[in-house]
Coordinates of C-alpha atoms in Angstrom, one line a residue:
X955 CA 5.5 -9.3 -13.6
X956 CA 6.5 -6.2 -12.3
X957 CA 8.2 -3.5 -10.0
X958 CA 7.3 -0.6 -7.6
X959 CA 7.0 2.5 -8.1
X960 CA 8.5 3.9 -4.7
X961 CA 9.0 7.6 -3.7
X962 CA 12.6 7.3 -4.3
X963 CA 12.1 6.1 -8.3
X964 CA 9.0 8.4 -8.9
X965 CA 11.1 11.4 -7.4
X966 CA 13.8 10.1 -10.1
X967 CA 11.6 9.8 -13.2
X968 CA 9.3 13.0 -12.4
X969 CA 12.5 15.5 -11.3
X970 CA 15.6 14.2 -12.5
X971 CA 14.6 13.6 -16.3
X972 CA 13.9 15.3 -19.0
X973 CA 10.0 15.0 -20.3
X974 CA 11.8 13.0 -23.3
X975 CA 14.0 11.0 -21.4
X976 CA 11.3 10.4 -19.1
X977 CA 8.4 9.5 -22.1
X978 CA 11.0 7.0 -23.3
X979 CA 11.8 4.9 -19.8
X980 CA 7.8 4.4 -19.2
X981 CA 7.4 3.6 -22.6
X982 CA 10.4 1.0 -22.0
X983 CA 9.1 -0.6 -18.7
X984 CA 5.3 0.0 -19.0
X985 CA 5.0 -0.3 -23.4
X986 CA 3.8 -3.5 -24.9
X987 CA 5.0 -2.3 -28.8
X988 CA 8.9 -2.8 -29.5
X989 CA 11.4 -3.0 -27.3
X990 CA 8.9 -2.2 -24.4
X991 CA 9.0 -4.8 -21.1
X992 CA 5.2 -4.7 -20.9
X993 CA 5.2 -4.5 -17.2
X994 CA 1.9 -6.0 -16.0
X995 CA 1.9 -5.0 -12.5
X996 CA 3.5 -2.2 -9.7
X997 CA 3.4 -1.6 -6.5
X998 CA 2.7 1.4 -4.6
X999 CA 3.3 2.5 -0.9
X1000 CA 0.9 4.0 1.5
X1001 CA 3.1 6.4 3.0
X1002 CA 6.6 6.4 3.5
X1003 CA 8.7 3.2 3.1
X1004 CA 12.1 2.6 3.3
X1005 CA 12.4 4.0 -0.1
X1006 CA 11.1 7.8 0.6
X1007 CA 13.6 10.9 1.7
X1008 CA 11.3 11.4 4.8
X1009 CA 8.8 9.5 7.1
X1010 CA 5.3 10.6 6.5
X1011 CA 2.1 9.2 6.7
X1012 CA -1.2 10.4 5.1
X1013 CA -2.7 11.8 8.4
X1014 CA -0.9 13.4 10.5
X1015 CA -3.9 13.4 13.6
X1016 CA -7.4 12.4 14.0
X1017 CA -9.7 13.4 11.4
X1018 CA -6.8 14.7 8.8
X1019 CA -6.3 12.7 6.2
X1020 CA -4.1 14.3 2.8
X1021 CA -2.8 13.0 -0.2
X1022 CA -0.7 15.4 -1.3
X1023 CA 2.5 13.5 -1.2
X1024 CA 1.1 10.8 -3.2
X1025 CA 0.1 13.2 -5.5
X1026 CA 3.4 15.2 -6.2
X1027 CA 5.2 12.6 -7.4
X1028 CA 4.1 9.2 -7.0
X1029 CA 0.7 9.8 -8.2
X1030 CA 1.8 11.6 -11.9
X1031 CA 4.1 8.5 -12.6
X1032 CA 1.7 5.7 -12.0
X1033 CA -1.2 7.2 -14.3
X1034 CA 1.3 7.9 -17.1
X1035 CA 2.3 3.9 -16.7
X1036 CA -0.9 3.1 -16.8
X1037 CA -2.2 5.3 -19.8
X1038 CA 0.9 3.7 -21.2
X1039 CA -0.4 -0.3 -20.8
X1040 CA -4.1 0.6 -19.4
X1041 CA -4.3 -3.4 -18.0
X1042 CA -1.6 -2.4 -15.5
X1043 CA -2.7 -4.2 -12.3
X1044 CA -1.9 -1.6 -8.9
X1045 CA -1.0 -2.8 -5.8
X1046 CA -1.3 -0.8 -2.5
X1047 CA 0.7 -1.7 1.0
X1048 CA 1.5 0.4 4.0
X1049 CA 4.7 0.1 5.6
X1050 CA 3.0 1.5 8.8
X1051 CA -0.1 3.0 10.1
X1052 CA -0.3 6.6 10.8
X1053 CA 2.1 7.2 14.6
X1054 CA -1.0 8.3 16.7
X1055 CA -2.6 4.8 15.8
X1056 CA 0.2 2.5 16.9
X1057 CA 1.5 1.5 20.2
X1058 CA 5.0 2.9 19.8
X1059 CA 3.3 6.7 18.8
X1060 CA 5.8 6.6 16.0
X1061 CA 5.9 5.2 12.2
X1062 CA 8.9 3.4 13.6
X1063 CA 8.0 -0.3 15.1
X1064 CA 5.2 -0.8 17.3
X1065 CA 1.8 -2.5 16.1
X1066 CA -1.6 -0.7 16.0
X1067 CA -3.7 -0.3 18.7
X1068 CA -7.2 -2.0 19.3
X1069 CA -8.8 0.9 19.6
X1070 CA -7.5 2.5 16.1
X1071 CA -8.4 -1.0 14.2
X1072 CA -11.3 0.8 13.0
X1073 CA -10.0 4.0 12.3
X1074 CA -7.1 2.4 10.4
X1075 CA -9.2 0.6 8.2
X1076 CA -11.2 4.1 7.6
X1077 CA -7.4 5.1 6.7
X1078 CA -7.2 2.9 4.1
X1079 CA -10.3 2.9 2.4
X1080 CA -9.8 6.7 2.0
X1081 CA -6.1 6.0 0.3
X1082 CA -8.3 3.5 -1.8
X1083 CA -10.9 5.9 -2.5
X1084 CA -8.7 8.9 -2.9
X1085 CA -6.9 7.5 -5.3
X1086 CA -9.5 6.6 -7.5
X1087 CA -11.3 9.9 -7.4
X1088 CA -7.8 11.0 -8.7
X1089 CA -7.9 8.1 -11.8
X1090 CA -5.8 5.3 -9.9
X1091 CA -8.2 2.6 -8.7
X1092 CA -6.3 0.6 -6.9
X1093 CA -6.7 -3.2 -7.4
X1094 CA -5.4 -4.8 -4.8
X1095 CA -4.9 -3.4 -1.3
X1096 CA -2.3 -5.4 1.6
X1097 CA -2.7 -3.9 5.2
X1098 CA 1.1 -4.2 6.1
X1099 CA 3.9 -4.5 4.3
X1100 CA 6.0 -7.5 5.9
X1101 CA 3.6 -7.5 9.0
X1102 CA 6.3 -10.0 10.8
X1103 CA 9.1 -7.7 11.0
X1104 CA 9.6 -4.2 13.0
X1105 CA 12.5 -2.5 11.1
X1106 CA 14.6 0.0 13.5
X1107 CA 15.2 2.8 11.3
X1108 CA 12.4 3.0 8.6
X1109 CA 8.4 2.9 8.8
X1110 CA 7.3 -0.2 10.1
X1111 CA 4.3 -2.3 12.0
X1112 CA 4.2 -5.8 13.7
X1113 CA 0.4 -7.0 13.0
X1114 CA 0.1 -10.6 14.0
X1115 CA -2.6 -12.9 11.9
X1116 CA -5.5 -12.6 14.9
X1117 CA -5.3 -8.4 14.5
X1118 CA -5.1 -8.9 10.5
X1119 CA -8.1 -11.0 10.8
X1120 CA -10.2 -8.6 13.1
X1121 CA -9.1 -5.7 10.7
X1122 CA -10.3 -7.4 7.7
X1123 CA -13.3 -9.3 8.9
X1124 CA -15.1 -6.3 11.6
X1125 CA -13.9 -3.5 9.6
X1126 CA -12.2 -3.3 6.7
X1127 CA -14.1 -5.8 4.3
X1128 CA -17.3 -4.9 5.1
X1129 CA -15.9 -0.2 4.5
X1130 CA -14.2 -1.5 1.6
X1131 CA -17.6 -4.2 0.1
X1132 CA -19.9 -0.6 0.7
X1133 CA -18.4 0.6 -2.7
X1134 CA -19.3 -0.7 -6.2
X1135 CA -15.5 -1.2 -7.0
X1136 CA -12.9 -1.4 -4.5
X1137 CA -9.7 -3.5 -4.0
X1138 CA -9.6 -6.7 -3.3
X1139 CA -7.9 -7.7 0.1
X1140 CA -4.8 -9.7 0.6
X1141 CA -3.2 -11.0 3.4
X1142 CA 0.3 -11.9 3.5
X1143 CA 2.0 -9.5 2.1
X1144 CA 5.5 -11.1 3.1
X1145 CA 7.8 -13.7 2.5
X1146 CA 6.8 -17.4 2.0
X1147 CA 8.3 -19.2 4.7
X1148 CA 5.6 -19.4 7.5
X1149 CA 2.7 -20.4 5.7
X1150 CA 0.9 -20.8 9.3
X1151 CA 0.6 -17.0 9.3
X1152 CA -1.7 -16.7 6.3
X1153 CA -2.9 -19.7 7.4
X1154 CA -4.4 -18.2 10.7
X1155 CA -6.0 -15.1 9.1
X1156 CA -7.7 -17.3 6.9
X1157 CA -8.7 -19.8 9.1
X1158 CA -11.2 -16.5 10.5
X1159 CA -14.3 -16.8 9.0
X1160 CA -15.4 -13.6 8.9
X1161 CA -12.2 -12.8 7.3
X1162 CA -11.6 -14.9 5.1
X1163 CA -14.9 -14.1 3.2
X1164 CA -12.7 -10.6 2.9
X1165 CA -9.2 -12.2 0.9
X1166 CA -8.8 -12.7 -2.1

């Protein structure tokens, strides 16, 4: 069990704490000794969610891809949680693909564009690989954060099972199975009431060979 670590509560721990107040609420959540909650698993967003003082995505045009908001606060708080409990399990969702991808040219609703299925799997697989050149491998990787829904005011993406499934089986699976250790892929990354959406990705085969 576990929570996420959003821009909103990494911004809290790494700038509104002292370093011993700080040391002493991972310790709490992430510790396994004492009093510790022994969290076993958090979540992390790729770009902005509904949780983060500004939208933002990791590239900002084609061919630019930068991690640096990841890495001025979200980043520092997930390695100290998991040099705290090392067997902390990392999740990675994006609440939308970057604006020049999607149909709406914005981080706000629209769904990604055919043409940008293969360049938003490229997306991805950097974030993955970026973050374990930085000593995060990430563990398990969703590619949309409640991929039913288009919020109005917040990062968001409609992605229906038959794009999941041609993201994940043409090009996503096979960039990610290149490298000796990458996530594994999951699908649904929503709530439980429509099992026929899952359903239909997996019923892909070349897909489903992808999802865990």
């Amino acid at each position: 069990f576990g929570a996420a670590i959003t821009d909103a509560s990494a911004d809290l721990i790494d700038n509104r704490m002292s370093a011993p107040q700080r040391a002493a609420l991972l310790d709490e959540l992430f510790g396994r000794e004492g009093s510790g909650l022994g969290l076993s698993v958090t979540r992390l967003t790729i770009g902005a969610s509904d949780f983060s003082s500004h939208h933002y995505s990791y590239s900002a045009a084609p061919g630019a891809f930068d991690l640096a908001p990841a890495e001025a606060d979200v980043l520092p708080v997930a390695l100290a949680a998991r040099r705290i409990n090392p067997a902390l399990t990392i999740i990675a969702s994006p609440w939308s693909a970057p604006a020049w991808m999607k149909s709406s040219n914005s981080l706000i609703r629209g769904t990604l564009l055919p043409a940008h299925y293969a360049d938003f799997a490229r997306y991805l697989d950097a974030y993955a690989q970026g973050m374990a050149a930085r000593g995060l491998p990430i563990d398990l990787l969703t590619i949309q954060n409640e991929p039913d829904f288009e919020p109005a005011n917040y990062p968001g993406m409609r992605l229906s099972p038959a794009p999941r499934a041609t993201i994940i089986g043409q090009h996503l699976g096979p960039l990610l199975a290149r490298h000796a250790h990458s996530p594994r892929i999951l699908d649904w990354d929503h709530n439980w009431d429509k099992p026929e959406m899952p359903l239909a990705t997996l019923g892909d085969r070349a897909a489903a060979r992808y999802i865990s």
